Structures are given as structure tokens and as C-alpha cells.
Coordinates of C-alpha atoms and ligand atoms in Angstrom, one line a residue:
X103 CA -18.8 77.4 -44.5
X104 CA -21.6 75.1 -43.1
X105 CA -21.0 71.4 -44.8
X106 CA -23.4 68.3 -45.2
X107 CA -21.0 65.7 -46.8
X108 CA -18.0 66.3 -45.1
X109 CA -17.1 67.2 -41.4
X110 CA -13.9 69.7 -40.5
X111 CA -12.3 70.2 -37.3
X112 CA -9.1 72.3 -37.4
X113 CA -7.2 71.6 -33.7
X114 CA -3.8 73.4 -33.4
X115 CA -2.1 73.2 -37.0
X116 CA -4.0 70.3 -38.2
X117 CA -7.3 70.6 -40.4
X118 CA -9.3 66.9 -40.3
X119 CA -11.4 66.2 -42.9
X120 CA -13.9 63.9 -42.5
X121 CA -15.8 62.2 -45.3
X122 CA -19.1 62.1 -43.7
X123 CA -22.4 60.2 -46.2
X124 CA -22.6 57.2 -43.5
X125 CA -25.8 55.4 -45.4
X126 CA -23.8 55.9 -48.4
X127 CA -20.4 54.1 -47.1
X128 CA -19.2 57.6 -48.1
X129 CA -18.9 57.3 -52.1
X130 CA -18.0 60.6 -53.4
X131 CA -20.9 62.6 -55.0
X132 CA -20.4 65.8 -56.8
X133 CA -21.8 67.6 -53.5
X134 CA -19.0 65.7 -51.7
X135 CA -16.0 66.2 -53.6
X136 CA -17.1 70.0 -53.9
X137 CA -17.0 70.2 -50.4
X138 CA -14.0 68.6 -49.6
X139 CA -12.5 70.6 -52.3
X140 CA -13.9 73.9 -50.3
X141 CA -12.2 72.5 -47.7
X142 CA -9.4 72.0 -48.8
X143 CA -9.1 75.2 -50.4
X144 CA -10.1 76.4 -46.8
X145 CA -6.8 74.8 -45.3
X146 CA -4.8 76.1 -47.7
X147 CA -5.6 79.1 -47.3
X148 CA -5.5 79.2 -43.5
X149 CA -2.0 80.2 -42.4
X150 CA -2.9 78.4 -38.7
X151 CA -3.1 74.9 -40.9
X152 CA 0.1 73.4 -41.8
X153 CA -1.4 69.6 -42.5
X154 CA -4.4 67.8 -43.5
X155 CA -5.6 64.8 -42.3
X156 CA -8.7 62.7 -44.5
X157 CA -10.3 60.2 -43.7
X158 CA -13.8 57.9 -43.5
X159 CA -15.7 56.4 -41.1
X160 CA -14.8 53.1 -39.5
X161 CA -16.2 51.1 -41.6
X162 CA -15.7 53.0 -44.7
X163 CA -12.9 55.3 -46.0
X164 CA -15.2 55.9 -49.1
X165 CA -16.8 52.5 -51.5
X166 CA -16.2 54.8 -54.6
X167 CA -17.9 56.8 -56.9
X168 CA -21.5 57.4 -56.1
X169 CA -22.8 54.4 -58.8
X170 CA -26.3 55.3 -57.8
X171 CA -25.4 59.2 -59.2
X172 CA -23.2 57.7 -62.3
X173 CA -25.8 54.9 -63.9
X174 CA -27.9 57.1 -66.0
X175 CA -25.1 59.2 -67.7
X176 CA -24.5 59.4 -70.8
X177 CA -21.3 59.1 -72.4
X178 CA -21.6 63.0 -74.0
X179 CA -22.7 63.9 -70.1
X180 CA -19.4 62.9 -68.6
X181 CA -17.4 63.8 -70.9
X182 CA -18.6 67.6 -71.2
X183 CA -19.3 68.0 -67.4
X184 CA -15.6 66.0 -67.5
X185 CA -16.6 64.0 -64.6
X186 CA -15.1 64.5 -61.5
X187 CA -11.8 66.0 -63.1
X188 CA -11.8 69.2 -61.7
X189 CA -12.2 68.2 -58.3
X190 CA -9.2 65.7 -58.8
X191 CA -6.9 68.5 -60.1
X192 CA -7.9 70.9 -57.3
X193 CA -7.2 68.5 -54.7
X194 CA -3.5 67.7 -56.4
X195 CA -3.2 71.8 -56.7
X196 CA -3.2 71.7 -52.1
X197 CA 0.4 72.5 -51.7
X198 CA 0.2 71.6 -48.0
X199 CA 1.4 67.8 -47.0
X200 CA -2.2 65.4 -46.7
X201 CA -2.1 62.4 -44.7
X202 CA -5.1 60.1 -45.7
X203 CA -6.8 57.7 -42.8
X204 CA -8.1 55.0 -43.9
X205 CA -10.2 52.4 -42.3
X206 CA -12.7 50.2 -43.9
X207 CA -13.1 50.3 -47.4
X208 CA -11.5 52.2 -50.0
X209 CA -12.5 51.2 -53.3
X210 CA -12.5 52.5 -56.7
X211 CA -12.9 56.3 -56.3
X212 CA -12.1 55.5 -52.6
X213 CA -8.9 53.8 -53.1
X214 CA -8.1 57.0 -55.8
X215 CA -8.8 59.4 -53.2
X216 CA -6.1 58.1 -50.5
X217 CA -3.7 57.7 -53.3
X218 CA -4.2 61.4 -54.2
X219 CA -2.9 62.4 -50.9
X220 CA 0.9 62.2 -49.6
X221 CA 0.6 59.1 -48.2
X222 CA -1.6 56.8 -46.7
X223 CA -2.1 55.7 -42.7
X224 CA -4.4 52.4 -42.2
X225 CA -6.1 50.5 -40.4
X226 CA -5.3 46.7 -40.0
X227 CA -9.1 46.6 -41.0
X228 CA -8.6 48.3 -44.5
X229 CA -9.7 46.8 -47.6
X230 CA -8.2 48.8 -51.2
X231 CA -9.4 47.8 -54.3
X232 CA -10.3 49.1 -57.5
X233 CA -13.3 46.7 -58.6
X234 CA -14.6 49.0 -61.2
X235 CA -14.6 46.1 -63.6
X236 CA -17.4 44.7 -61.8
X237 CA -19.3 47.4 -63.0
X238 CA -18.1 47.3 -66.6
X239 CA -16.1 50.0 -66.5
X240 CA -12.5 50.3 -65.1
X241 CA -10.4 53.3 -62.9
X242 CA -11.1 56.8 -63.7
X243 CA -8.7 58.5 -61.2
X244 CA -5.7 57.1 -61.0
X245 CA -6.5 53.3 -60.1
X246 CA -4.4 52.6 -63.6
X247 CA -2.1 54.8 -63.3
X248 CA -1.3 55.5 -59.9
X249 CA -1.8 52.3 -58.4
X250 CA 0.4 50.9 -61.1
X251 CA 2.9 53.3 -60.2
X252 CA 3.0 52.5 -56.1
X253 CA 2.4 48.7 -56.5
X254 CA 3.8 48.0 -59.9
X255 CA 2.2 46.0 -63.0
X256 CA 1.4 42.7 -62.1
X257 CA -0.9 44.2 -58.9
X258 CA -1.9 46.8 -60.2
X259 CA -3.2 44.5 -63.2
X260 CA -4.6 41.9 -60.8
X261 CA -6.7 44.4 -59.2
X262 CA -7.9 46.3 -61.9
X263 CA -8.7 43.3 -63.6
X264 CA -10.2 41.0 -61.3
X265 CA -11.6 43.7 -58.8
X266 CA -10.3 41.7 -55.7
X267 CA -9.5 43.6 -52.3
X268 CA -5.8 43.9 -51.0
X269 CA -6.1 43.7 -46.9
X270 CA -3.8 46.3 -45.3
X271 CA -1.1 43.7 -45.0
X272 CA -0.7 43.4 -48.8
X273 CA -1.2 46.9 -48.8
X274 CA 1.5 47.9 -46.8
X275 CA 4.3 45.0 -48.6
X276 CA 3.2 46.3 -51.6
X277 CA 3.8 50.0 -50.7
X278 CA 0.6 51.5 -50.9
X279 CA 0.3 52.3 -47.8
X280 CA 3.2 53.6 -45.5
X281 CA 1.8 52.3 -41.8
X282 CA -0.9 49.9 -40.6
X283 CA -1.9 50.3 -37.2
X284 CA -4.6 48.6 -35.0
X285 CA -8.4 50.1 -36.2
X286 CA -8.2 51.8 -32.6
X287 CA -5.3 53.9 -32.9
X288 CA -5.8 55.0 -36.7
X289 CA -6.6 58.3 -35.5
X290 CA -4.3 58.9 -33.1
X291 CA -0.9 58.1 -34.7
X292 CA -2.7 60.1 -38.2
X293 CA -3.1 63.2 -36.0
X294 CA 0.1 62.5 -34.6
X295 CA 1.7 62.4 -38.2
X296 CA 0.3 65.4 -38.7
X297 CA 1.1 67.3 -35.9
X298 CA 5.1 65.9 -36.3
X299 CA 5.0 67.6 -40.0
X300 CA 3.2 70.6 -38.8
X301 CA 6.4 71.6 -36.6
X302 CA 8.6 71.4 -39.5
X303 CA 9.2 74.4 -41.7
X304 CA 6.2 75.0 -44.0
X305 CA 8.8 75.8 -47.1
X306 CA 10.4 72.7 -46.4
X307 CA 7.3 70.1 -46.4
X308 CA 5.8 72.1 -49.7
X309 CA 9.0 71.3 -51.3
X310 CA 9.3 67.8 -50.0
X311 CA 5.6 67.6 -51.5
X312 CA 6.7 68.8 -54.1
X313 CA 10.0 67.1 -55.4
X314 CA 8.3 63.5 -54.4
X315 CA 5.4 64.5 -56.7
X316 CA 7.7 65.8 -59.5
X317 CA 9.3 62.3 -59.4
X318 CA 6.1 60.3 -60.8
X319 CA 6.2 63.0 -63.5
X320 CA 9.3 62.8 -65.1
X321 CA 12.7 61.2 -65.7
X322 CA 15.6 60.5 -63.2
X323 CA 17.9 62.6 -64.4
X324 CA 15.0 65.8 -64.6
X325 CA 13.8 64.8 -61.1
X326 CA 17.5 64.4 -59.6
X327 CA 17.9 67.9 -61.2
X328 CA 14.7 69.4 -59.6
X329 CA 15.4 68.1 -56.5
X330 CA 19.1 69.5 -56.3
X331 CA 17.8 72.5 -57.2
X332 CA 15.4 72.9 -54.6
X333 CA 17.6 71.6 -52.2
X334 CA 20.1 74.7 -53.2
X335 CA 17.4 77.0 -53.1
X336 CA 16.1 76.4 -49.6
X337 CA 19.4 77.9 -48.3
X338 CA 17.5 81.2 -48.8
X339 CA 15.2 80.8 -46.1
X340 CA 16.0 81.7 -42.9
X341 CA 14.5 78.4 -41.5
X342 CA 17.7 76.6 -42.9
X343 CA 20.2 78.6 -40.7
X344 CA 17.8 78.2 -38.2
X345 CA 17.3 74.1 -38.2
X346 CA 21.3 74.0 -38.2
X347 CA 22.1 76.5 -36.1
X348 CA 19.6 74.3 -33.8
X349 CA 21.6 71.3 -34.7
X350 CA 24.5 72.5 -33.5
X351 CA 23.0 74.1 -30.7
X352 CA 21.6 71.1 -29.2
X353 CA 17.8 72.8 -29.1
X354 CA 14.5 72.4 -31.0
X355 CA 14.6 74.2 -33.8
X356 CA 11.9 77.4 -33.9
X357 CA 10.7 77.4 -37.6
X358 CA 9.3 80.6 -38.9
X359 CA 8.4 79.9 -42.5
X360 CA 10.8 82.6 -43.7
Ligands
CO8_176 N1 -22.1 54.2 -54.6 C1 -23.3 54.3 -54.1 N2 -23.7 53.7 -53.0 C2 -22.9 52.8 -52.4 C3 -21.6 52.6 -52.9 C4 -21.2 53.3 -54.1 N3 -19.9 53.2 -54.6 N4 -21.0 51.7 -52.1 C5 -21.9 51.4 -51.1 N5 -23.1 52.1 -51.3 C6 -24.3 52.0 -50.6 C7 -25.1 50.7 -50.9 O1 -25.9 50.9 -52.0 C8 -25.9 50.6 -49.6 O2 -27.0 51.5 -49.7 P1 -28.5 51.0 -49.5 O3 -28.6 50.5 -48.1 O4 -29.3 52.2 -49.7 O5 -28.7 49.9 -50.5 C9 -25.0 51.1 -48.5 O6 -24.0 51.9 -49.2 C10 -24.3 50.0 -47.8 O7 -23.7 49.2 -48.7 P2 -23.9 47.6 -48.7 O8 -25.2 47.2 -48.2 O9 -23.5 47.1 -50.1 O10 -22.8 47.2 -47.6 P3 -21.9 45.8 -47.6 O11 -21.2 45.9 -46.3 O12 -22.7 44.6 -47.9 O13 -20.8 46.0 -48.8 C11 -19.2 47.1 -50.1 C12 -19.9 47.0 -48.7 C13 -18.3 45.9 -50.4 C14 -18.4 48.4 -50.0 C15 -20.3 47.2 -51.2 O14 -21.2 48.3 -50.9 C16 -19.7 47.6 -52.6 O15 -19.2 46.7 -53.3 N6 -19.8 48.9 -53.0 C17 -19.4 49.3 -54.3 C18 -17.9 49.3 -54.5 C19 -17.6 49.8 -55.9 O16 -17.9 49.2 -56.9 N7 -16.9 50.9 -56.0 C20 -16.5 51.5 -57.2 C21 -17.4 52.5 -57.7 S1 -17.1 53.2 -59.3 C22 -15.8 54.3 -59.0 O17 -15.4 54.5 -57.9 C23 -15.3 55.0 -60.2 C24 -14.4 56.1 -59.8 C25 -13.8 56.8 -60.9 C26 -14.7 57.9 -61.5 C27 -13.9 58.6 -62.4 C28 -14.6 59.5 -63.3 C29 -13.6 60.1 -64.3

């Protein structure tokens, strides 16, 4: 499919996404997130993909929601059209690992976005913030609940509530993030992320993505169950014997996804 919003270039196993409204600083639209929800789809469903790679432009991962889209709305118009929650739970139903790139800004919707995929590669020019309370209302996709979850209370609090920018330094002692690199290698050590995941065995990194997921869900005790579980259960794939016997072998390991 033909996009406008987004760009997509699959090379080897890695499908980059690449959120494309430059005069907009890329906030997220209806027509955008449908797309990159196509997309996504798309990647899923292409058995030569095994990761995802999202990210911005330069200077902007994506400012937010599109505000110029969102000021006229009613209350009863968000709420029935349920504003951007589909696209938000079809982009949590991608089973395959996302790596998000960020450079720039990522704010509000932005800043939701990254945090929606596996983790988060940035630039040492990235700015996260959730500054939705400038705009008298607050988070709408996780910037109260996620954020609060990877950074904690008093951050996540700070941010929400004052609508300051956390610089990829903070971002990365915080936790938010899980690498900053110089602006001019963002894209290669993402795609090289990617392509290091995309050797592994595609059972293995769903239920990686899987069990770290479940663990923001639900209690220690479920979520060291779940992941015991799952461990057990991948000793019915053939790609287990296979990484040990490769262990033990002293050679790469040739995963099949079997
Ligand atoms: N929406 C629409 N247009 C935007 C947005 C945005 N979020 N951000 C930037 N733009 C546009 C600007 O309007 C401008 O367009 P134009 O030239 O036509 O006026 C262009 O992008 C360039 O922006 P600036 O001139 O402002 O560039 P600066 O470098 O001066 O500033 C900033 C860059 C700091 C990023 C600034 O543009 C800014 O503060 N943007 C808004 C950030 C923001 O408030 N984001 C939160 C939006 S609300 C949200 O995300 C809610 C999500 C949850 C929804 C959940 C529903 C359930």
C-alpha cells in the first residue's frame, strides 16, 4: 500500500517505519496513526520481517497529537469515535519485537508512542515530555501510566504536571530509554538492534515480548509464574535444541522458528 504519512522500507528482516508529516513536526493524525497501523499490520504479517524499527525525523520523533486536528472536538466526539484508542491497542496487539528511534522531540502523543514500543534508542539530541498540561488537558496514552511506570512517581508527576522536557541524559538515568547515542549514529546502531534480534528465534523474542509486557500487568508472583511457564514451554521448539546444541557445538546457532 501507497502511504502519505509514513514511509516503509523493509531491508533484509527489518521493516523501518518512518513517521513522515515534516511541516507538522510529525504529530500523529488519524491518517497517520492508520497508516502506521497498516503498516504494522503489514510487518506482522510478512514472514521476511522479524523486527520493527520507528522512528521521526531528525528534528522530530513526533510533537504529539495533531492539536490543530483535536481543538474543535467535542467531548461526546472523542469519546464515541474513542479517540485514538484503537490505533493504540492495535499497535500493542504487533507480536513482533519494535525498537523506537528517537531524535528530536517526542512529546505528549510522541513521547506515548516510543513508550508503546519494546524499547527506546535515542539520540543525545532527544527531548521527552508530556506537556499536555499546557494545553489544559493531561496524557491520553500512557504518559500517566506508563511513564509512571518506567520512571516512577515523582517524574512521572513532575512531567505531567509541569510539562518540562527530560534531555536524553535524564532519559536514559531514569530508564526511559535503554541507549543514547550521538544524533549521527541513531540509525545505525537502531538498525543494528534490529538486525541482532532478527537472528534470534522468532518464538523466542515473541515470548520475551511477551513475558516483559505481562510483567506491567500483573503481580510478581502471576508474572514469575508466566514466565516459568513459558520458559518450560519453549523446550518444544526445535530452535531450543538447536541454540544448545550450538552452544556446545561451538557454532552460530541456525534458528528456524520451529
Ligand atoms: N500538533 C499540530 N501541529 C504541531 C504540533 C502538534 N502537536 N507540534 C508542532 N506542530 C506544528 C506547528 O504548529 C508548526 O506548524 P506551522 O508552521 O504551520 O505553525 C510546526 O509544527 C513547527 O512547529 P514550531 O514552529 O512550534 O517549532 P518550534 O521548533 O518552535 O517548537 C515544539 C517545537 C517545541 C515541538 C512546539 O511545536 C510544540 O510545543 N509543539 C506542541 C507540543 C505538544 O503540546 N504536544 C502535545 C500535544 S497533545 C497530545 O499529544 C495528546 C496525546 C494523547 C491523545 C490521547 C487521546 C485519547
Amino acid at each position: 500500500m501507497a502511504f502519505e504519512t509514513i514511509i516503509v522500507e523493509i531491508e533484509d528482516h527489518v521493516a523501518l517505519i518512518k513517521l513522515n508529516r515534516p511541516d507538522a513536526m510529525n504529530a500523529l493524525n488519524d491518517h497517520l496513526l492508520g497508516e502506521l497501523v497498516v503498516a504494522l499490520n503489514e510487518a506482522q504479517e510478512n514472514d521476511k520481517v522479524r523486527c520493527i524499527v520507528i522512528t521521526g525525523s531528525e528534528k522530530a520523533f513526533a510533537a504529539g497529537a495533531d492539536i490543530k486536528m483535536m481543538s474543535d472536538k467535542s467531548f461526546v466526539e472523542v469519546f464515541t469515535e474513542d479517540l485514538f484508542g484503537p490505533e493504540a491497542d492495535a499497535i500493542m496487539r504487533i507480536r513482533k519485537p519494535i525498537i523506537a528511534a528517537v531524535s528530536g522531540y517526542a512529546l505528549g502523543g510522541g513521547c506515548e508512542l516510543a513508550m508503546m514500543c519494546d524499547f527506546i534508542i535515542c539520540s543525545d539530541t532527544a527531548k521527552f515530555g508530556q506537556p499536555e498540561i499546557n494545553l489544559g488537558v493531561m496524557a491520553g496514552l500512557g504518559g500517566s501510566q506508563r511513564l509512571t511506570r518506567f520512571i516512577g512517581k515523582s517524574k512521572a508527576m513532575d512531567m505531567n504536571l509541569t510539562g518540562r522536557f527530560m534531555d536524553a541524559d535524564e532519559a536514559e538515568r531514569s530508564g526511559l530509554v535503554s541507549r543514547v547515542v550521538p544524533a549521527k549514529k541513531l540509525m545505525e546502531e537502531a538498525i543494528s538492534a534490529a538486525h541482532k534480534i532478527a537472528e534470534k528465534s522468532m518464538i523466542a523474542t515473541a515470548a520475551v515480548k511477551e513475558s516483559v509486557n505481562r510483567s506491567y500487568e500483573t503481580t510478581l508472583r502471576e508474572g514469575l509464574l508466566f514466565e516459568r511457564r513459558v520458559f518450560q514451554s519453549l523446550f518444544a521448539t526445535e530452535d531450543q535444541k538447536e541454540g544448545m546444541a550450538a552452544f556446545m557445538e561451538k557454532r552460530e546457532a541456525q534458528f528456524r522458528d520451529k
